[in-house]
Coordinates of C-alpha atoms in Angstrom, one line a residue:
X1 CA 19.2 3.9 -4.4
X2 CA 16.8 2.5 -7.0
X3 CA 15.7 6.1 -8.9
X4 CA 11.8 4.7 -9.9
X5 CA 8.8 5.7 -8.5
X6 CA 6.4 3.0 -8.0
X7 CA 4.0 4.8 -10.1
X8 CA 6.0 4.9 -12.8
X9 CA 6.5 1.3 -12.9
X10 CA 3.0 0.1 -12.7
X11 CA 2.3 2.8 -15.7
X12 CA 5.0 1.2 -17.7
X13 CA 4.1 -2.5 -16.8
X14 CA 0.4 -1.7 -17.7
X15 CA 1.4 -0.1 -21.0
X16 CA 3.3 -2.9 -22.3
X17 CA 0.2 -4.8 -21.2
X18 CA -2.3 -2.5 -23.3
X19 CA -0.1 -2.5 -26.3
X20 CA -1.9 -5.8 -27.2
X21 CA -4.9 -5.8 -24.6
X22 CA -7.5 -3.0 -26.1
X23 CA -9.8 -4.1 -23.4
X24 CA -6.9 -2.2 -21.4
X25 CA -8.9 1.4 -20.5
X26 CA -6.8 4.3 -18.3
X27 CA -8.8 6.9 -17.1
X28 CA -7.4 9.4 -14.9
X29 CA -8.6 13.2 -13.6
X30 CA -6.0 16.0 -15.3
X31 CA -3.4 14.1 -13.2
X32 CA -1.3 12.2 -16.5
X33 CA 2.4 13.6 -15.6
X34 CA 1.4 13.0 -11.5
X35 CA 0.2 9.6 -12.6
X36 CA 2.6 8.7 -14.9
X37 CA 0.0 7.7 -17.3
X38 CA 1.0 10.8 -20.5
X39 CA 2.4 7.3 -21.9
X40 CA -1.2 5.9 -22.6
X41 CA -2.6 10.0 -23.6
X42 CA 0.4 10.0 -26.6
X43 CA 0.7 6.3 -28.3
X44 CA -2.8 4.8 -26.5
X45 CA -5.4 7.4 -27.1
X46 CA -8.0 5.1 -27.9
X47 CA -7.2 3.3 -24.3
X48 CA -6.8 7.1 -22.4
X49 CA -9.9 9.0 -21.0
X50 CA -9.4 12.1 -18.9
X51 CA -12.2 13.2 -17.5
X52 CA -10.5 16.7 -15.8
X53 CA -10.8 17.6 -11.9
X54 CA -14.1 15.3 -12.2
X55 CA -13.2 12.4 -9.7
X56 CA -16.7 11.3 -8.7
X57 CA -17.4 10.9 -12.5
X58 CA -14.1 8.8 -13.4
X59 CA -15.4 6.1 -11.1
X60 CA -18.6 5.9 -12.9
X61 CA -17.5 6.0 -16.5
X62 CA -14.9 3.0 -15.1
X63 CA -18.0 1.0 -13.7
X64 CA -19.5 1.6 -16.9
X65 CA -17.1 0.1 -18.9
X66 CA -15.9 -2.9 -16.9
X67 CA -19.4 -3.8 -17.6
X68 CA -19.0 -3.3 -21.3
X69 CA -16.2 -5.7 -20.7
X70 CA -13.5 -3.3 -20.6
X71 CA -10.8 -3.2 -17.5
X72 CA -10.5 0.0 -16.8
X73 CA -7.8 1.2 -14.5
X74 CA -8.4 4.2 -12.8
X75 CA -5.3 6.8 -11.6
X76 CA -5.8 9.9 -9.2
X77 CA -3.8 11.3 -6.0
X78 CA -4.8 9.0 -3.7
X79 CA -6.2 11.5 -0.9
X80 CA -8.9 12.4 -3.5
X81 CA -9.5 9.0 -4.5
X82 CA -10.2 7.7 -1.7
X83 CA -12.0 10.6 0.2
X84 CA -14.3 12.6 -2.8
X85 CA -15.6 9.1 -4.4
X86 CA -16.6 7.1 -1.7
X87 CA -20.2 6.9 -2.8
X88 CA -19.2 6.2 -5.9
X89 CA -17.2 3.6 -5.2
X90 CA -19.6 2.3 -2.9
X91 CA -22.5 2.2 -5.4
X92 CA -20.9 1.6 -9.2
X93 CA -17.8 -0.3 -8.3
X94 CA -18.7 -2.2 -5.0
X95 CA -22.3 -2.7 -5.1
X96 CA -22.4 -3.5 -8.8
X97 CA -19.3 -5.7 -8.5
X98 CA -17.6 -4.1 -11.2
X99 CA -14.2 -5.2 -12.2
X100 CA -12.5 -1.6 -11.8
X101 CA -8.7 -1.5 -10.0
X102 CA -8.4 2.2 -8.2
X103 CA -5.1 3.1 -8.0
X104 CA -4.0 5.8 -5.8
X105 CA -0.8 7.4 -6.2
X106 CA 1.0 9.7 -4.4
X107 CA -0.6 7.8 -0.8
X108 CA 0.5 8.3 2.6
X109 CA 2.2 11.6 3.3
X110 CA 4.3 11.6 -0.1
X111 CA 3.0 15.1 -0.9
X112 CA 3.8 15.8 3.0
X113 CA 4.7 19.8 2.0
X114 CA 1.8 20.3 0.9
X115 CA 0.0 19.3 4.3
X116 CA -2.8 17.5 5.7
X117 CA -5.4 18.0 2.4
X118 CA -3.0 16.2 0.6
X119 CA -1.8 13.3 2.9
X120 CA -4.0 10.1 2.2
X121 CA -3.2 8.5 5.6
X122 CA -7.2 7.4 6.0
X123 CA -7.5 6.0 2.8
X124 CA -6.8 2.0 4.0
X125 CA -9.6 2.3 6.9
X126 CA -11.9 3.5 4.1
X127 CA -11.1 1.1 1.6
X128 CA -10.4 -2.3 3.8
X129 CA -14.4 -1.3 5.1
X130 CA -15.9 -2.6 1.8
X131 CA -17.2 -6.2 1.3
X132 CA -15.2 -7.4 -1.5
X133 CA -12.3 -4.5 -2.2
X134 CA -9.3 -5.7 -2.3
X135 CA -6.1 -3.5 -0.8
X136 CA -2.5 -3.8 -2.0
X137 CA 0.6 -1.6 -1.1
X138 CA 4.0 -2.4 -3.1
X139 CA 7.0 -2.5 -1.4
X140 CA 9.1 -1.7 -4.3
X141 CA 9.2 -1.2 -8.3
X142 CA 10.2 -4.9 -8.6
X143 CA 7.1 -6.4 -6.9
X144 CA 4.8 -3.3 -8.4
X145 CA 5.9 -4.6 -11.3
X146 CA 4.6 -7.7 -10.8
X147 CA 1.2 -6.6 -9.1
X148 CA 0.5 -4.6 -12.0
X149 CA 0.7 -7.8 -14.6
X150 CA -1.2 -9.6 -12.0
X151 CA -4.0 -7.5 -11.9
X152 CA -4.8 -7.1 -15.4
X153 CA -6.2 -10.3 -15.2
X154 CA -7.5 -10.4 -11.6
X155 CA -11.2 -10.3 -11.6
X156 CA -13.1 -7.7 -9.0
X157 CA -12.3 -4.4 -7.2
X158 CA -9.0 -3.4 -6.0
X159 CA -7.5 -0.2 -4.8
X160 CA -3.4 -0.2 -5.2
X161 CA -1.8 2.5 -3.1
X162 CA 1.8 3.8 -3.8
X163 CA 3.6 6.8 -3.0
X164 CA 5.2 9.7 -5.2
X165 CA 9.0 9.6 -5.0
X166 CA 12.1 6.9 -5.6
X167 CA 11.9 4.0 -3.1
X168 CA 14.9 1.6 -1.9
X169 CA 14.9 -2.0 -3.5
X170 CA 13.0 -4.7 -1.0
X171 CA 13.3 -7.0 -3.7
X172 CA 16.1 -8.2 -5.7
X173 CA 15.5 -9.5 -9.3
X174 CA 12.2 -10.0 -9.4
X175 CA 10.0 -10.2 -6.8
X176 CA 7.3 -13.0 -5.8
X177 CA 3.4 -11.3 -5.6
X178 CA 0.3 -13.5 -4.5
X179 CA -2.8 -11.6 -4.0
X180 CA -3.2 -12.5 -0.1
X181 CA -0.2 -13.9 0.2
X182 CA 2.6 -12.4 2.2
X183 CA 6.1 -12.5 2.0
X184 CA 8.7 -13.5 4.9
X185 CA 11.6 -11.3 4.4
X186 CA 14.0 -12.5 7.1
X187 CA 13.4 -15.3 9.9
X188 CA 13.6 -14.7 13.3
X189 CA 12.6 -15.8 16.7
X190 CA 12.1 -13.0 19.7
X191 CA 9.5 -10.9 17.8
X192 CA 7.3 -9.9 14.0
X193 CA 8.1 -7.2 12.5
X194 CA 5.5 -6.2 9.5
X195 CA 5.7 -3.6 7.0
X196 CA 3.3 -2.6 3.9
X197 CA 4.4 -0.6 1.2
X198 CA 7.0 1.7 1.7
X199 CA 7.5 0.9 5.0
X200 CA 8.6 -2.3 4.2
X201 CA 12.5 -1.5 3.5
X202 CA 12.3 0.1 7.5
X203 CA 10.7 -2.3 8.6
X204 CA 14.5 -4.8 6.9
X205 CA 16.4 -2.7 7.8
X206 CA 15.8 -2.4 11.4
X207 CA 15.5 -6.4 11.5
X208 CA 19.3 -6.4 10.3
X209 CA 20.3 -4.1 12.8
X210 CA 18.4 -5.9 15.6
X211 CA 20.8 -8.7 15.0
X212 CA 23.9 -6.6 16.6
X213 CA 21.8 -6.2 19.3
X214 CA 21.1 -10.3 19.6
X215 CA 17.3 -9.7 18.6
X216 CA 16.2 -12.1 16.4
X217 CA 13.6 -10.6 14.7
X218 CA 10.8 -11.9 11.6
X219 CA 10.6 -9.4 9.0
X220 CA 7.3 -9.9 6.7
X221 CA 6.1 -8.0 4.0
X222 CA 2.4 -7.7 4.2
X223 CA 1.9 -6.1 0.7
X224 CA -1.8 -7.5 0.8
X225 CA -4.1 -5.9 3.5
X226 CA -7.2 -7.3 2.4
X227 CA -7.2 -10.3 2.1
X228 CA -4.9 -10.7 4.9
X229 CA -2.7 -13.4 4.7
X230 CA -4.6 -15.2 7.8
X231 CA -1.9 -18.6 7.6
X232 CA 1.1 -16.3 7.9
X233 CA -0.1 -14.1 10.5
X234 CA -1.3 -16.7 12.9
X235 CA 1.9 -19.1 12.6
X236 CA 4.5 -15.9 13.2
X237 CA 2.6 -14.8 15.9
X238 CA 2.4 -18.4 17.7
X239 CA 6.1 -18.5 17.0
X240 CA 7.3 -15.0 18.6
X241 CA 4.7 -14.3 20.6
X242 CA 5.0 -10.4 19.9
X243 CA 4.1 -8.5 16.9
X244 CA 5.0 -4.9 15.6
X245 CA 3.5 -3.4 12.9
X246 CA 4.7 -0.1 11.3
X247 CA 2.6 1.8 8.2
X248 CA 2.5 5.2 7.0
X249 CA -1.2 5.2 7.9
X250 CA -3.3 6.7 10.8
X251 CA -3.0 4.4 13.8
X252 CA -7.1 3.7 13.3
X253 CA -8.3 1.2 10.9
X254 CA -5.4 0.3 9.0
X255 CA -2.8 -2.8 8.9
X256 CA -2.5 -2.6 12.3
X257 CA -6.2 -2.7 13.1
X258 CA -6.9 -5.6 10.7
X259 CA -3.6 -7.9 12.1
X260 CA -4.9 -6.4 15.7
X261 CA -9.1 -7.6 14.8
X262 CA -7.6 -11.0 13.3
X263 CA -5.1 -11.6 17.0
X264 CA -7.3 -11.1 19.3
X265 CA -9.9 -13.8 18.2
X266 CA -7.5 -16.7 17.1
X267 CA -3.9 -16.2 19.2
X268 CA -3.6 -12.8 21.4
X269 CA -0.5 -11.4 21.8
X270 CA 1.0 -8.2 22.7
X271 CA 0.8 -6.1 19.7
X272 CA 2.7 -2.4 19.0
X273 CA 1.6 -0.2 16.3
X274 CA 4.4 2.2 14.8
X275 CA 2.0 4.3 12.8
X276 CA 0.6 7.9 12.5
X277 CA -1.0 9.4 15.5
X278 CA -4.6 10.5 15.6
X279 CA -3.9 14.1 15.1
X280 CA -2.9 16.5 11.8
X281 CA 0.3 15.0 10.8
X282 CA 2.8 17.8 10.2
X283 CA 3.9 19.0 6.6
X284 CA 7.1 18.5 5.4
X285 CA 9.4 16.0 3.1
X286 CA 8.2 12.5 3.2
X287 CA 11.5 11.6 4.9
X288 CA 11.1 14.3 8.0
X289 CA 7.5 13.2 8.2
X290 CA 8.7 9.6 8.4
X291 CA 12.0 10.5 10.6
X292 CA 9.2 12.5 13.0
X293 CA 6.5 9.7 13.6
X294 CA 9.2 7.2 13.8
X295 CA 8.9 5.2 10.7
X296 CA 12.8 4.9 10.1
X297 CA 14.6 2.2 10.5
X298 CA 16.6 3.1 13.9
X299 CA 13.2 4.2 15.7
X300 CA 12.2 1.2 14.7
X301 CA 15.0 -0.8 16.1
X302 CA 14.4 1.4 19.4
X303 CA 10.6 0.4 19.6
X304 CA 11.6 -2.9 19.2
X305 CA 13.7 -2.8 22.1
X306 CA 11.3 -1.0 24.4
X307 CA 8.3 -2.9 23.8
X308 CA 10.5 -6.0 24.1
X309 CA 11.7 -5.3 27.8
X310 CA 8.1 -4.4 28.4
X311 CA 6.3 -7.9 27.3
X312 CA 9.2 -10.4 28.2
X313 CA 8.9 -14.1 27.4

């Protein structure tokens, strides 16, 4: 079990980046130890602004300076990222095109005991809504390691989501990250089987176990939900004929609307979403919230295998 959260790793990546980028600007909102950002507030204060429990105003001083020609990167808990700063974001980043990349740690239900204020499960239907914005979820530190260096030079908005705690490794060595561009974890023939962020490793696992079962199932790693990866999607769909998608996301407007929106205009097929419900989710550890909704790897294999009696070939 890989002992790295995901935020830690981009932090890290994105220091070393900073070290000899000044144009490198963190800004954050009295959340450097949840962010993992006290890095840049000790050897980088130059390139550290916190602006305290002022949310609304990080995303304006970041606007500001991407068009001083800065890149500012700007961390907060992700359910108040994405829910107190819409109109900011709206406005100074999206309307004004400015180059600022959002991330949101501690996403989904990663602060699950602390309940439903805290749970950013809304935050991709928000964020996937705006013309130009683009939406990543890593799968693991290897490839947030690699979205990180990617998008210190990547030009526009972006919001990056990633949870709170230690995730599994997805990716030996390093891992391969397009922007758009998803990644085919295992091959497979009856049925799709997509994941995004840190329901990705599920989403692998339950393809392995399939096999004892004599499913043949295509495991892809969607890390990109805007763009979506349009080629991928259309060819594994044509292939199997039935797609499954599982995030840690209310079942409206998330990967599973956008795969849904893109299906039923070029190649309809039956499609099952393993996702949140539209209610409260419950409080507790990420792992009981995950084990209750069914985002684990053997209710996934047990989806698999209901909704594949129901649509037969």
């Amino acid at each position: 079990m890989n002992d790295l959260p995901c935020r830690k790793t981009f932090s890290d990546t994105l220091f070393v980046k900073a070290k000899t980028d000044p144009s490198i600007i963190v800004l954050t909102t009295d959340a450097r130890f949840s962010a993992a950002v006290d890095n840049f507030a000790e050897k980088l204060p130059q390139q550290f602004i916190d602006v305290g429990i002022a949310e609304q105003n990080a995303i304006g001083i970041a606007a500001g300076l991407s068009k001083a020609g800065k890149k500012p990167f700007v961390f907060m808990p992700a359910c108040f990222l994405t829910a107190r700063c819409v109109d900011q974001i709206k406005v100074d980043v999206v309307y004004s095109k400015a180059n600022v990349k959002l991330i949101g740690v501690s996403g989904g239900v990663s602060y699950g005991p602390l309940g439903y204020t805290h749970h950013a499960v809304n935050d991709i239907a928000i964020m996937r809504t705006f013309p130009g914005m683009t939406v990543i979820l890593p799968a693991d530190p290897s490839q947030t390691k690699a979205i990180a260096e990617k998008m210190v030079e990547y030009e526009g908005p972006a919001y990056i989501r990633m949870g709170r705690n230690p995730v599994p490794i997805v990716y030996e060595g390093e891992a391969n990250f397009e922007v758009g561009k998803a990644n085919i974890l295992m091959d497979g023939s009856d049925v799709t089987i997509i994941g995004t962020g840190e329901t990705t490793y599920h989403c692998l696992e339950a393809g392995k176990k399939l096999k004892k079962h004599g499913i043949s199932a295509e495991v892809i790693d969607m890390s990109t939900i805007k763009p979506l990866d349009e080629k991928t999607l259309l060819k594994t769909s044509k292939k199997n004929g039935r797609v499954i998608v599982v995030e840690e996301h209310t079942i409206h407007g998330g990967l599973g609307s956008a795969i849904a929106e893109f299906l039923i205009q070029n190649n309809p097929v039956p499609v099952k979403f393993i996702s949140l419900p539209d209610e409260f989710p419950i409080s507790g550890s990420q792992p009981q919230i995950f084990e209750y909704y069914g985002l684990t790897c053997e209710k996934i294999v047990q989806k698999t295998l209901d909704f594949l009696e129901r649509f037969r070939n």
